[in-house]
Structure formats: C-alpha cells, structure tokens
mmCIF file with all atom_site columns, C-alpha atoms in Angstrom:
data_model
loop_
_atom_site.group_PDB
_atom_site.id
_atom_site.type_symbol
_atom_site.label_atom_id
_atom_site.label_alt_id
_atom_site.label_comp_id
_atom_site.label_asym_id
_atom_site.label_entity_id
_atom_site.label_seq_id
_atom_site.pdbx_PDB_ins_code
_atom_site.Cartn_x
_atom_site.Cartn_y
_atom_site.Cartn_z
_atom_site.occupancy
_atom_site.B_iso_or_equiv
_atom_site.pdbx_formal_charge
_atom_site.auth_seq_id
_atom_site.auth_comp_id
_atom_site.auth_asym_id
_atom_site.auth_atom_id
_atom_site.pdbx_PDB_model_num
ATOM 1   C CA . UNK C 1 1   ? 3.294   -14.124 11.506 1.00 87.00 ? 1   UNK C CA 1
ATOM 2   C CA . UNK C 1 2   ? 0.672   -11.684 12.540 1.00 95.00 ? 2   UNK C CA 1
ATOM 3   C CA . UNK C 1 3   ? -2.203  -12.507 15.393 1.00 97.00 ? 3   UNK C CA 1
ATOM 4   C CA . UNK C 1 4   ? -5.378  -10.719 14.878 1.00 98.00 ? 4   UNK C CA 1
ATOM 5   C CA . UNK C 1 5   ? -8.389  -10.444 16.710 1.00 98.00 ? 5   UNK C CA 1
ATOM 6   C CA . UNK C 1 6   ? -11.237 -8.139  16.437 1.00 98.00 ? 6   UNK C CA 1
ATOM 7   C CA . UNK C 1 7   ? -13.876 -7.136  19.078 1.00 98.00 ? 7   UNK C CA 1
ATOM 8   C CA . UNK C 1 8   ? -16.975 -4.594  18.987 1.00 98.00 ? 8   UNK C CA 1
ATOM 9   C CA . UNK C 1 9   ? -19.341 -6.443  17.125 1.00 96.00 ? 9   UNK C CA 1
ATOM 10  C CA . UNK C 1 10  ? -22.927 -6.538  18.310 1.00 97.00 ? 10  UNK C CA 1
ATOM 11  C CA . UNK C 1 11  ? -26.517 -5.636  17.730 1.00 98.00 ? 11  UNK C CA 1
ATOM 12  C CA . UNK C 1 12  ? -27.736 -2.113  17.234 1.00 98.00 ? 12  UNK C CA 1
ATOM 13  C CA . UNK C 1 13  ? -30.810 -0.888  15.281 1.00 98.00 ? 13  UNK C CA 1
ATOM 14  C CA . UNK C 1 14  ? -30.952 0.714   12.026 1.00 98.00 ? 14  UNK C CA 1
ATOM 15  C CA . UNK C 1 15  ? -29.186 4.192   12.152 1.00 98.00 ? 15  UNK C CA 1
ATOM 16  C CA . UNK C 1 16  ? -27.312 3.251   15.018 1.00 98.00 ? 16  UNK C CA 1
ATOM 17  C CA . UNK C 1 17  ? -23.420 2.940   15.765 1.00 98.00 ? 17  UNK C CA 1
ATOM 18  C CA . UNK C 1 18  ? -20.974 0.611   16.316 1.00 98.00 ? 18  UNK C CA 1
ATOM 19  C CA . UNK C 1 19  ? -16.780 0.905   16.525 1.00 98.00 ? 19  UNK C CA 1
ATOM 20  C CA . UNK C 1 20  ? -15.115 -2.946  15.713 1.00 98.00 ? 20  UNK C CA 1
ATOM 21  C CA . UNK C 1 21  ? -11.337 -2.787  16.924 1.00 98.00 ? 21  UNK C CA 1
ATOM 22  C CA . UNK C 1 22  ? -8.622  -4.894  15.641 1.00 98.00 ? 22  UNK C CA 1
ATOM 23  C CA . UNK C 1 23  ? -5.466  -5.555  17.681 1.00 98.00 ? 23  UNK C CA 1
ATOM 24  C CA . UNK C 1 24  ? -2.503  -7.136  16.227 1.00 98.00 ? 24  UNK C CA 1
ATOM 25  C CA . UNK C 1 25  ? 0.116   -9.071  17.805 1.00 94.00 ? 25  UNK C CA 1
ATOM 26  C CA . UNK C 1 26  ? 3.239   -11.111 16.942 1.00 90.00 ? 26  UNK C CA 1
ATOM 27  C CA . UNK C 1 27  ? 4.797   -8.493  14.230 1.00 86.00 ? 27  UNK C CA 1
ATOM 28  C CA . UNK C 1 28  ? 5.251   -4.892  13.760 1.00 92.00 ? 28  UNK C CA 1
ATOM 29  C CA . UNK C 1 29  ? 1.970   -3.405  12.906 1.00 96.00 ? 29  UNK C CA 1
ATOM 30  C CA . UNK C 1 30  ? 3.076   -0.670  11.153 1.00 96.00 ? 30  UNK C CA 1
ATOM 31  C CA . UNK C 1 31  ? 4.488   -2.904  7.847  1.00 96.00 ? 31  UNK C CA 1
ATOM 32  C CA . UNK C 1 32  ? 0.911   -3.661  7.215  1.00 97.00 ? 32  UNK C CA 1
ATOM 33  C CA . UNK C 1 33  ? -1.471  -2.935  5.030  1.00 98.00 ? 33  UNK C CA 1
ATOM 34  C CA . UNK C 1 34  ? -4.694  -3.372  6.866  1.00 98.00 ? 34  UNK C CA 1
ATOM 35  C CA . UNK C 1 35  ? -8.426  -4.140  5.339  1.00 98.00 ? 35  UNK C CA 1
ATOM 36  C CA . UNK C 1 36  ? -11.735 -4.792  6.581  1.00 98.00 ? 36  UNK C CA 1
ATOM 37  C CA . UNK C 1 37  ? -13.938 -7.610  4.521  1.00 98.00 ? 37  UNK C CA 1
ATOM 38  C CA . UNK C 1 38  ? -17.536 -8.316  5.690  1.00 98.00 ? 38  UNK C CA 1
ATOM 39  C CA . UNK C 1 39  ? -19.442 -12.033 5.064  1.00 98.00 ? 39  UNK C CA 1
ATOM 40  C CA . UNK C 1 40  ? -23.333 -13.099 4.790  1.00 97.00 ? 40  UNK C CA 1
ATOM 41  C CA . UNK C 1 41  ? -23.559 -17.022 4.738  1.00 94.00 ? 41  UNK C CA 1
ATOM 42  C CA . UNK C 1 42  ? -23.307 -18.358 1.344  1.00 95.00 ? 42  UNK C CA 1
ATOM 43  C CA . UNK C 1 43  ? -21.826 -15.430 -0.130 1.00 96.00 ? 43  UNK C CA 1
ATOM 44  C CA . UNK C 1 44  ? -18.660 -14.232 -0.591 1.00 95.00 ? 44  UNK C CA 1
ATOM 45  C CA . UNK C 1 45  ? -16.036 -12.623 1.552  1.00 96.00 ? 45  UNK C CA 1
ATOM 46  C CA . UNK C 1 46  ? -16.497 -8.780  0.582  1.00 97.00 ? 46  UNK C CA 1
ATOM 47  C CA . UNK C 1 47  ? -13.997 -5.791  0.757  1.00 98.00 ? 47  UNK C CA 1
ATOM 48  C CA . UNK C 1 48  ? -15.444 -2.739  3.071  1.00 98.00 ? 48  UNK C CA 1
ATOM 49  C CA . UNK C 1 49  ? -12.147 -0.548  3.338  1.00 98.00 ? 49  UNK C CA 1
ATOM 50  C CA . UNK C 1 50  ? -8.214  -0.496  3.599  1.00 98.00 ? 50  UNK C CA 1
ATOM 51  C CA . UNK C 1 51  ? -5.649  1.857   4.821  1.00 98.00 ? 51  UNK C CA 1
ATOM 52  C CA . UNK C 1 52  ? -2.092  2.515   4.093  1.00 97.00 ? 52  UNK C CA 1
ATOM 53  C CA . UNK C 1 53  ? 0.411   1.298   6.861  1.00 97.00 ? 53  UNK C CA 1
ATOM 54  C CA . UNK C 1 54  ? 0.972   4.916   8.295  1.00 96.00 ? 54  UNK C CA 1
ATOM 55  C CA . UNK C 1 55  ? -2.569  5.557   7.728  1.00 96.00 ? 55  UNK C CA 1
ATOM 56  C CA . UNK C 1 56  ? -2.596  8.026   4.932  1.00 97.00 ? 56  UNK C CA 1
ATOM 57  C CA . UNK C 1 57  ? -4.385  6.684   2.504  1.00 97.00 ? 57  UNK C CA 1
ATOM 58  C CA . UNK C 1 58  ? -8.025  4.794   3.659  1.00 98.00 ? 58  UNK C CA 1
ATOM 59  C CA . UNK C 1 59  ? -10.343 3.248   0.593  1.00 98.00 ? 59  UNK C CA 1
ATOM 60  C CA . UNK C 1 60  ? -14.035 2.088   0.657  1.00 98.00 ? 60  UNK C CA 1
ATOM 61  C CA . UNK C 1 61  ? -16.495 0.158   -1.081 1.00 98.00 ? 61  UNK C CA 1
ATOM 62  C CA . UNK C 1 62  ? -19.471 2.513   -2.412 1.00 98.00 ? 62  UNK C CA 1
ATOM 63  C CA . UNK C 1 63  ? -22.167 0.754   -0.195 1.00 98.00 ? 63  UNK C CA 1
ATOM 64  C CA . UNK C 1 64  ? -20.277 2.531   3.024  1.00 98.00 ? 64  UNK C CA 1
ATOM 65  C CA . UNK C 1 65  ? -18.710 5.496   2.121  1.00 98.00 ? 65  UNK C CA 1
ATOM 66  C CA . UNK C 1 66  ? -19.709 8.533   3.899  1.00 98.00 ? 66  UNK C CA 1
ATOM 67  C CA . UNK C 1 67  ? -21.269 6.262   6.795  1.00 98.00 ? 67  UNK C CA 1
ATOM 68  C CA . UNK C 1 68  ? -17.515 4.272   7.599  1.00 98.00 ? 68  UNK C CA 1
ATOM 69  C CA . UNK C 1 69  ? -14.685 5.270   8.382  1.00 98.00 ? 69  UNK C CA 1
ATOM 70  C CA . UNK C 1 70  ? -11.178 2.908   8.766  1.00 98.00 ? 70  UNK C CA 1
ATOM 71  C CA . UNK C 1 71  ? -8.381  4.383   11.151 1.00 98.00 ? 71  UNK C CA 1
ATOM 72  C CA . UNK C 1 72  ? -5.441  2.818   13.296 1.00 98.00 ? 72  UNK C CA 1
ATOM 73  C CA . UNK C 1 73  ? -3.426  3.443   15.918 1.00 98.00 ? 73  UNK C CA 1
ATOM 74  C CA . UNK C 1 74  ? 0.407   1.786   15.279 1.00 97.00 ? 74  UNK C CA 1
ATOM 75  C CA . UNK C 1 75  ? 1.684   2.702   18.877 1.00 96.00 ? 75  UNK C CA 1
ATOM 76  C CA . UNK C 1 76  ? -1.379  0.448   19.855 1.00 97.00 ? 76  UNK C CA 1
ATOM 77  C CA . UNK C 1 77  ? -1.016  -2.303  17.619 1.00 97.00 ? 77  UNK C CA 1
ATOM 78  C CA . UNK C 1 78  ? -5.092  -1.624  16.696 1.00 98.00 ? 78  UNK C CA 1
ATOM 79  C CA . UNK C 1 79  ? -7.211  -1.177  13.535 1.00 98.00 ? 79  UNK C CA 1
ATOM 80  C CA . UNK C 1 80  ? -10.456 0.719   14.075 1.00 98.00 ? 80  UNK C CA 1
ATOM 81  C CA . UNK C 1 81  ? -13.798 0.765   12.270 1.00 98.00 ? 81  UNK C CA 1
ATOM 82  C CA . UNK C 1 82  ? -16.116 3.384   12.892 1.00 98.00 ? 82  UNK C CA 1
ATOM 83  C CA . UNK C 1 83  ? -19.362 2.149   11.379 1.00 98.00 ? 83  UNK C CA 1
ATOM 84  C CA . UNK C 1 84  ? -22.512 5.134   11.837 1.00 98.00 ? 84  UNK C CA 1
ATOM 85  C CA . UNK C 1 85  ? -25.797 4.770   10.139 1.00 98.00 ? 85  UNK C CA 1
ATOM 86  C CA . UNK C 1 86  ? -25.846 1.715   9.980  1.00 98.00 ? 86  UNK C CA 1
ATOM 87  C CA . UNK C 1 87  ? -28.249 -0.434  8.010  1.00 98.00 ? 87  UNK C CA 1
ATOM 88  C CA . UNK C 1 88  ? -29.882 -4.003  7.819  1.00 98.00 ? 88  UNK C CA 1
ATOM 89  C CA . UNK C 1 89  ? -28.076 -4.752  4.427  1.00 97.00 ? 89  UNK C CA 1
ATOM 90  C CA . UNK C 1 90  ? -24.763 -4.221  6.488  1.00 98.00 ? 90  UNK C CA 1
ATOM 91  C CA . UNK C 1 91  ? -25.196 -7.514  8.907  1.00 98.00 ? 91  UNK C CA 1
ATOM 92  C CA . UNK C 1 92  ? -22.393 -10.022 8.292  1.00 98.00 ? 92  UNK C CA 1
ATOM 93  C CA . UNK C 1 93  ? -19.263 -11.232 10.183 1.00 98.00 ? 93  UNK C CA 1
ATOM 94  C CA . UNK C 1 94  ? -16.276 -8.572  10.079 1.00 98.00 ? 94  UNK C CA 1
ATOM 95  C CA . UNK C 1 95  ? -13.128 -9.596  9.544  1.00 98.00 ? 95  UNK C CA 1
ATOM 96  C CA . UNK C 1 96  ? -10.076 -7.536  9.849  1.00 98.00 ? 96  UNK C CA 1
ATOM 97  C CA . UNK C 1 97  ? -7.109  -8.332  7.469  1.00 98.00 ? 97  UNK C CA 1
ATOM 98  C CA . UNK C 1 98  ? -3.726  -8.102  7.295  1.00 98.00 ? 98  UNK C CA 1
ATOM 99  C CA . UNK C 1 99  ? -0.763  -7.764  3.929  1.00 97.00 ? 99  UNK C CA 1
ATOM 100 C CA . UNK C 1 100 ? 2.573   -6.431  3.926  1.00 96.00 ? 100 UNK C CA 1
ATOM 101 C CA . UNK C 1 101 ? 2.436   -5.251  0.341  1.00 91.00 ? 101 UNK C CA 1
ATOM 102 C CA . UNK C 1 102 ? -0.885  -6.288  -1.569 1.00 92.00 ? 102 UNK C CA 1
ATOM 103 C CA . UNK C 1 103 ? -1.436  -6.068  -5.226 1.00 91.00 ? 103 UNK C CA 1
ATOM 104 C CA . UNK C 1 104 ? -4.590  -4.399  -4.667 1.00 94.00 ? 104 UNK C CA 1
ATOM 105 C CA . UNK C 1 105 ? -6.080  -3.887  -1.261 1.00 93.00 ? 105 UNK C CA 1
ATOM 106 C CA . UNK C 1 106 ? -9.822  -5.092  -1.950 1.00 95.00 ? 106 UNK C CA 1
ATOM 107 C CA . UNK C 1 107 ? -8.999  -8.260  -3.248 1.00 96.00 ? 107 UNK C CA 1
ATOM 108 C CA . UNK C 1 108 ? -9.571  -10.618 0.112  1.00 96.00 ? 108 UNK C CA 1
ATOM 109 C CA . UNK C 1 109 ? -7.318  -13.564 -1.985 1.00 96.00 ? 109 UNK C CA 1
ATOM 110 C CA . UNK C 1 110 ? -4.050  -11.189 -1.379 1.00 96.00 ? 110 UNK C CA 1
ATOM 111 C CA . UNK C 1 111 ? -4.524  -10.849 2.883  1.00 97.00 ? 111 UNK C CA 1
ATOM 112 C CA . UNK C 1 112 ? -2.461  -13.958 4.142  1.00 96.00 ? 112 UNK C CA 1
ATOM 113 C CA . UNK C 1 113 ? -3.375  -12.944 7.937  1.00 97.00 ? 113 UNK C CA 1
ATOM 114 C CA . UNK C 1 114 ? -7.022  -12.832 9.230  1.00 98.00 ? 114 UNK C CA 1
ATOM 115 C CA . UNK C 1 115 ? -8.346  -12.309 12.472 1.00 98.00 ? 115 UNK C CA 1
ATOM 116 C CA . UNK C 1 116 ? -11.543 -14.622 13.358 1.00 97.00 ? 116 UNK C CA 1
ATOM 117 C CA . UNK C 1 117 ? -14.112 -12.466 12.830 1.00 98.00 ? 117 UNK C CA 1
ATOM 118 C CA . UNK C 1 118 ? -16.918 -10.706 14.686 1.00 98.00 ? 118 UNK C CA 1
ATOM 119 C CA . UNK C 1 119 ? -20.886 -10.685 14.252 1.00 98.00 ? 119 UNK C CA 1
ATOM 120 C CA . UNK C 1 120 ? -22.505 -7.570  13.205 1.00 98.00 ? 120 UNK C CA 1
ATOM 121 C CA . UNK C 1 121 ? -26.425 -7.792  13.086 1.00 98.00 ? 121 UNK C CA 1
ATOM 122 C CA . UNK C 1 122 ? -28.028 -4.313  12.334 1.00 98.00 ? 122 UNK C CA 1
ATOM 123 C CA . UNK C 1 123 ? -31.803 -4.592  13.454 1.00 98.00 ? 123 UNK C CA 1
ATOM 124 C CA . UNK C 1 124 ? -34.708 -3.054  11.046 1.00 94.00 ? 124 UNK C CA 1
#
C-alpha cells in the first residue's frame, strides 16, 4: 500500500504562487496513476488534474488550466503541483491521490490511496 503526504500549502495573495509536493512511499511510484482533488467544507471532493505514470499524459479541470500545471519526478518518489495565478475561488484542502489503473482519472471514488491533505487559502 502506498504512503502519501503532501506539503507546500500556505497563504499567498491573489495572483500569487504556490508549488504543493507529494512524496510517496511504501510502493513503486511509477505504477501509479497520480491526481490532485481540492475540498471547500461542505462540498465535495473535486478533481484539479492527473498524470499518466511516466508522466506523458497530464489532464485538468477547466477552472485551472493554463494557470496549473501537474508534473512528477519517479526517481524521487514526488508529485508536483505548480499552482500560478492563483485566485480566492481556488482555497480548499489539496489532496494528492493515488490508482494503479483508474477507470477514469477525475473520478475521486476510483483513488484507493490518499495523502492527508494540505490547506491552500488564496487571499483577495
């Protein structure tokens, strides 16, 4: 079973930057698929972006494209999200996921490993 845990969260003001890391441990990173889901309280767990498990192919929801972008390193065991111009509207907790083979990567019900998350709060 795969360990994740995330770090990088923060607060930054509007237009501002911020780079959330994911390191994996306990399995071999590389057989994952690996997503990025974002939460506000009383809402639902949201898909942000995925990437293939060598990294060639990287999706996104519409609300971040152009201002995200999802990378990893394998010989590092880490998941990266670049997050630029960022906005109010994208404060939640980030939560990095894990899937050996999902159905479809932006459905958060087909991730079986999650790290704990990590506050993002983007200032107006």
């Amino acid at each position: 079973q795969v360990q994740l845990v995330e770090s990088g969260g923060g607060l930054v003001q509007a237009g501002g930057s911020l780079r959330l890391s994911c390191t994996a441990s306990g399995s071999t990173f590389q057989k994952f698929w690996m997503g990025w889901f974002r939460q506000t309280p009383g809402k639902e767990r949201d898909w942000v972006s995925c990437i293939s498990r060598a990294g060639r192919e990287a999706y996104y929801t519409d609300s971040v494209k152009g201002r995200f972008t999802i990378s990893r390193d394998n010989a590092k065991n880490t998941l990266y999200l670049q997050m630029n111009r960022l906005k109010p509207e994208d404060t939640a907790i980030y939560y990095c996921a894990a899937a050996v083979s999902p159905p479809s990567c932006s459905r958060a019900d087909v991730f079986p490993a999650w790290g704990q998350g990590v506050q993002v709060t983007v200032s107006s």
